[in-house]
Amino acid sequence: MSLLRGFYAFWRNLVRKNRLDQDLDEEVRSFAEMLAEEKIEVGASPEQAHRDARIELGGIQQVKEQTRQVRIGAWLETALQDLRYGARMLRKSPGFTVATVLTLALGIGANAAVFSSIDALVLRPLTFPDPDRLVALSETQPRTGFEPENVAPADFLDWTKQSTVFGSVAAYQGWAADLTGKDEPEHLQAARVSPSFFSTLGVAAALGRTFAIGEDRPGNNQVTVISYGLWQRRFSGDPHVLDTDIDINSSRFKLVGVMPPDFNFPLSTVVWTPLPLSDDFVQDREKQSLFTLARLRPGASASQAQAQMNTIAARLEQLHPKTNAGRRISVTLLRERVAGEFTPMFLWLGLGSVLFVLSIACVNVANMQLARAAARQREMAVRSSLGATRRRIVRQLLTENVLLSVMGGGAGIAIAWWLLRLLKAGMPAELVRLIPGWQAMAIDARTLGFTFAVALVTGIVFGLAPALAVSRPDLTEALKKGERRSGVFGGTRHRLRSLLVIFELALALVLLVGAGLMVKGFRHIAENQRQGFNPESLLTLGVTVAQARYPEDHRVSAFYQESLDSIGRLPEVVSASAVTYVPASGGWSTEKVFIEGQSGPAPGESQNTNFQIAAPHYFQTMEIPLIQGRDFRAGDRAESLKVAIVSAEFARRYFPGGAPLGKRIRLGSSIDLLTIVGVAGDVKRFMFDRGMRPMVYLPHMQAPARTMHLVVRTHGDPQKLASSVRARVLGVDKEQPVFDIKTMETIIDEQISGVRVGAVSMSFYGLLALLLAAVGVYGVVAYSVEQRTHEIGIRMAVGAKRRDILRMVLGQTLKLAATGLGFGLLGAYAMSRGMAKAMFGIIALDPTTFSVFTVLLGCVALMASYIPAQRAARVNPMITLRNE
Amino acid sequence: MGKTNLLQGTLDLLILKALALNSMHGLGISRRIEQITKGTFAVKPGSLFPALHRLEQAGWVSSSWGESETRRKAKYYRLTRAGHRQLGAEVEQWEKISLAIAGALQAT
């Protein structure tokens, strides 16, 4: 049959259905009549003839049905029929339908929300063409325990020349740009990029152009490209601004292009300039300052790339043993690097949790279906006897269940939308720009598709067991014998329901324990950051002093000193100082260190330390304890003795005897020997920092730093002082922008937002699971009590008291709960081990969390069964026994 | 008269053959098939009707309402031109198959 004919037949069957049915009816009847006529012909009586004809025919309805099934599009008709029937059945039990749809909506909606997050943040955080072909290349030095990820410029250039597996290789370096000019000075995130940066990513300028060949040579490289947002905001989207000059860090740059909207790579960059490839720079094999990425050639795989880079690394190690000894190259997908270490983990954990919640919801719905199925046995028996095959009945029941879950899915989308809104509102705007893909988190086509798929699978999963159980051929027998079994575990269907409840109790416990551990871990981390200093009443702000306006170093430190003095004169200020990177905020510098009188590191290994530049009274301001010696003071000037203060970890590592004061060290390539004058307490560099690193502090007047963070300890609320402090800085230099004015508490808060979101979500899911499990237990116990009224009546008649009946029912519940919680504890133990290994701050076997939730869940289960137990105890034996 | 189970394809072939010479109503087709197979196959209405409708959907037979010999309203089926071609094709196919099977059965 040709396709065209098929379509025509399909169409005709659909549109002319009633006419065709009528026609068919007439045809079959006429056949029966003619058959009867034949029989009359050979002598049968008319009644006999008609009866025989009908029998021979096999039943008019049957024949019609069989013929209808042959029609093209019959499946559609049956499906529609099933749907209509299912909808009617659901309308008949509105309570059940609403309860089920709501339960499913919660489960499916939560899944949709988490999927949407995973999709936006982990699976597709990059919006470039073919993002999975982009890889990040980093240098690792496994032996020192430090894992710098950046690449030395000379290495980067060698990789570009020697690799064949990449279509193009690019590098960039973040820096801070102060945009000055007619408007207020603004401090912006900028990046210096290699020539092939934009082409590697596959993004072209929306207006103008990106960098041309040769614009990385010194002298030619004062060009810049800005982001769309910046162009709209600061230049009012004026196209004539192209090819004009703008002032960045008091230097002139020619604006040659504007990037398309939503391009902010890397990490909220709004200004791009070429990476200046000076001779010094291209030969530098030591300072690992570049972030490198590459696009794989078509046909090349990441593992091939890794293999080639391993060879190149070995070659470079041989050629440059002094710098490259032990250096390896690692190739990872760019989107993995961009998503970060913790976001994917939290999200997969979240997905696991919502799947648990959905499973629990499914269990409840399945149980409800099983209960309802018992009531529908007569309906099934009748349909069976009318000739419906088991397959047809199961198919119809499944359709009904899928209808339920699709409705649940529809409602679930609304819940997901609301959950996402909640999530987005909970994240501070500043952090949002640092999380790639955050903006893209929404209910889009993929989420809808996922939701629909989940709804379908859910419907089939929870509907299959009841459908199969109900449509069994011997159901008529079961109907006759009745379901008078004793004990909650009696009967296969009861056993199934009890097993399901045990399963959901176990899941609920695992979820609750997980949530509890996360909340505890979150609090632990929040406390942890406060180690080492006092974060209360501390205001911080950042300042970058431009090269062009302060060319000499001593003027830089003079500026900072003057600003600090001015701030210190404010009445609400207890003390003011400055440091390159504020503790717990996630920034640090690393440098090689040499201890006078100690042998240096073995060849191939390096001895590194973190270091900070600090202003006088830094430790006093931060309330970091000084274990030995003194704080920096005004007397530590450029011309006085060169000093340093080290951290307790540094002293432990390099002066195990415990007498570092007076010893001298050297940092990096500097020739100055620094005398240690103090040992300060350790502070963490960032939230998830495990263990302390050695730290060296230098006084800013001896080692001026252009970018520093001012720290101000105040009497009252530090936020209130923000504008006065800023005014004081501007008072020293009215064109100096300040940025990131935040209290220390805010910084810490932002750092742990991610974990907080995780902890809150898991608590929410845990609560949901608890509620659903309670409902599940209630359902099963209530049903079994109902089934056992007869037995209870007998017991009461032979002398059992109300108390005994209560005890019996509660005892059965306890058995159920104990089994479920037992399994749950095993699962929770396994999960907590995994969580502790993956995340810092979580203790695996926390006895409080485990016991609290076990007891809680047990109590909830008992409470849920209390009402049915009461009902059982109130059974009137006279009434129940009379119904015998 | 043994009621042998007819394969769907074989039934189609028999119906087409039955209608090859003239048009008939359903009962008539059933009787004719009995006749031409010398009583080997008695087609149940439950199989006949679906088959007829399937053939009509495929465009090999067409139907119209008419009067039976006993002046009763009955649906008559006749072979279309495409149906004639199909009959020829299926006959050829059948002969090929039966030759092959006969040969296979005779092989030692």
Short mmCIF file of N, CA and C in Angstrom, two decimals, chain A residues 259-311:
data_model
loop_
_atom_site.label_atom_id
_atom_site.label_comp_id
_atom_site.label_asym_id
_atom_site.label_seq_id
_atom_site.Cartn_x
_atom_site.Cartn_y
_atom_site.Cartn_z
N MET A 259 31.90 43.67 21.54
CA MET A 259 31.53 42.26 21.45
C MET A 259 30.01 42.11 21.49
N PRO A 260 29.51 40.95 21.05
CA PRO A 260 28.05 40.76 21.06
C PRO A 260 27.51 40.71 22.50
N PRO A 261 26.21 40.90 22.64
CA PRO A 261 25.63 40.85 23.98
C PRO A 261 25.89 39.49 24.63
N ASP A 262 26.01 39.46 25.91
CA ASP A 262 26.19 38.24 26.68
C ASP A 262 27.53 37.57 26.46
N PHE A 263 28.48 38.25 25.83
CA PHE A 263 29.82 37.68 25.79
C PHE A 263 30.62 38.32 26.90
N ASN A 264 31.02 37.53 27.89
CA ASN A 264 31.77 38.09 29.01
C ASN A 264 32.89 37.16 29.42
N PHE A 265 33.45 36.44 28.46
CA PHE A 265 34.47 35.48 28.81
C PHE A 265 35.80 36.16 28.90
N PRO A 266 36.68 35.94 29.83
CA PRO A 266 36.47 35.10 31.00
C PRO A 266 35.78 35.85 32.12
N LEU A 267 34.89 35.16 32.80
CA LEU A 267 34.31 35.61 34.05
C LEU A 267 34.03 37.11 34.14
N SER A 268 32.98 37.53 33.53
CA SER A 268 32.47 38.90 33.63
C SER A 268 33.46 39.95 33.17
N THR A 269 34.33 39.61 32.21
CA THR A 269 35.21 40.62 31.63
C THR A 269 34.42 41.57 30.75
N VAL A 270 34.76 42.85 30.85
CA VAL A 270 34.09 43.81 29.99
C VAL A 270 35.06 44.58 29.11
N VAL A 271 36.36 44.43 29.35
CA VAL A 271 37.35 45.14 28.55
C VAL A 271 38.45 44.14 28.16
N TRP A 272 38.74 44.06 26.89
CA TRP A 272 39.80 43.19 26.42
C TRP A 272 40.89 44.01 25.74
N THR A 273 42.15 43.68 26.06
CA THR A 273 43.26 44.31 25.35
C THR A 273 44.22 43.22 24.92
N PRO A 274 45.09 43.52 23.96
CA PRO A 274 46.00 42.45 23.51
C PRO A 274 47.04 42.15 24.58
N LEU A 275 47.46 40.90 24.58
CA LEU A 275 48.53 40.46 25.47
C LEU A 275 49.83 40.99 24.88
N PRO A 276 50.53 41.86 25.58
CA PRO A 276 51.71 42.45 24.94
C PRO A 276 52.84 41.46 24.92
N LEU A 277 53.23 41.02 23.73
CA LEU A 277 54.27 40.00 23.60
C LEU A 277 55.63 40.66 23.48
N SER A 278 56.08 41.23 24.59
CA SER A 278 57.42 41.83 24.57
C SER A 278 58.45 40.71 24.62
N ASP A 279 59.70 41.06 24.35
CA ASP A 279 60.76 40.03 24.33
C ASP A 279 60.90 39.37 25.68
N ASP A 280 60.88 40.17 26.74
CA ASP A 280 60.97 39.59 28.09
C ASP A 280 59.85 38.59 28.31
N PHE A 281 58.69 38.99 27.89
CA PHE A 281 57.52 38.19 28.16
C PHE A 281 57.61 36.84 27.46
N VAL A 282 57.98 36.86 26.16
CA VAL A 282 57.93 35.60 25.42
C VAL A 282 59.01 34.64 25.89
N GLN A 283 60.01 35.14 26.59
CA GLN A 283 61.06 34.23 27.05
C GLN A 283 60.85 33.78 28.48
N ASP A 284 59.86 34.32 29.12
CA ASP A 284 59.64 33.99 30.53
C ASP A 284 59.09 32.57 30.66
N ARG A 285 59.91 31.74 31.25
CA ARG A 285 59.44 30.36 31.43
C ARG A 285 59.12 30.08 32.89
N GLU A 286 59.28 31.11 33.70
CA GLU A 286 59.12 30.88 35.14
C GLU A 286 57.75 31.28 35.66
N LYS A 287 57.38 32.52 35.34
CA LYS A 287 56.17 33.05 35.95
C LYS A 287 54.95 32.49 35.22
N GLN A 288 54.18 31.71 35.97
CA GLN A 288 53.03 31.07 35.35
C GLN A 288 51.83 31.98 35.48
N SER A 289 51.63 32.76 34.44
CA SER A 289 50.63 33.81 34.58
C SER A 289 49.50 33.72 33.58
N LEU A 290 49.56 32.77 32.66
CA LEU A 290 48.56 32.75 31.60
C LEU A 290 47.58 31.59 31.75
N PHE A 291 46.33 31.88 31.52
CA PHE A 291 45.34 30.82 31.43
C PHE A 291 45.26 30.44 29.96
N THR A 292 45.39 29.15 29.67
CA THR A 292 45.46 28.74 28.27
C THR A 292 44.29 27.87 27.89
N LEU A 293 43.77 28.09 26.68
CA LEU A 293 42.73 27.23 26.17
C LEU A 293 42.98 26.97 24.69
N ALA A 294 42.29 25.96 24.17
CA ALA A 294 42.52 25.60 22.77
C ALA A 294 41.27 24.96 22.20
N ARG A 295 41.19 24.98 20.87
CA ARG A 295 40.09 24.30 20.21
C ARG A 295 40.66 23.09 19.49
N LEU A 296 40.05 21.93 19.75
CA LEU A 296 40.52 20.70 19.12
C LEU A 296 40.26 20.75 17.62
N ARG A 297 41.23 20.21 16.88
CA ARG A 297 41.03 20.07 15.45
C ARG A 297 39.88 19.11 15.21
N PRO A 298 39.10 19.29 14.11
CA PRO A 298 38.03 18.33 13.84
C PRO A 298 38.59 16.93 13.73
N GLY A 299 37.98 16.00 14.43
CA GLY A 299 38.46 14.63 14.38
C GLY A 299 39.39 14.28 15.52
N ALA A 300 39.98 15.29 16.15
CA ALA A 300 40.89 14.98 17.27
C ALA A 300 40.07 14.84 18.54
N SER A 301 40.53 13.98 19.44
CA SER A 301 39.81 13.82 20.70
C SER A 301 40.65 14.39 21.82
N ALA A 302 39.99 14.62 22.96
CA ALA A 302 40.70 15.19 24.10
C ALA A 302 41.80 14.24 24.57
N SER A 303 41.56 12.93 24.50
CA SER A 303 42.59 12.01 24.97
C SER A 303 43.81 12.03 24.05
N GLN A 304 43.56 12.18 22.74
CA GLN A 304 44.69 12.32 21.82
C GLN A 304 45.50 13.56 22.18
N ALA A 305 44.74 14.63 22.47
CA ALA A 305 45.42 15.88 22.84
C ALA A 305 46.27 15.66 24.08
N GLN A 306 45.70 14.98 25.07
CA GLN A 306 46.44 14.75 26.30
C GLN A 306 47.72 13.99 26.01
N ALA A 307 47.61 12.97 25.17
CA ALA A 307 48.79 12.18 24.85
C ALA A 307 49.86 13.03 24.21
N GLN A 308 49.45 13.88 23.24
CA GLN A 308 50.44 14.71 22.57
C GLN A 308 51.07 15.70 23.53
N MET A 309 50.24 16.28 24.39
CA MET A 309 50.79 17.27 25.32
C MET A 309 51.75 16.62 26.31
N ASN A 310 51.48 15.35 26.66
CA ASN A 310 52.42 14.66 27.55
C ASN A 310 53.80 14.58 26.90
N THR A 311 53.79 14.26 25.59
CA THR A 311 55.07 14.20 24.87
C THR A 311 55.76 15.55 24.88
#
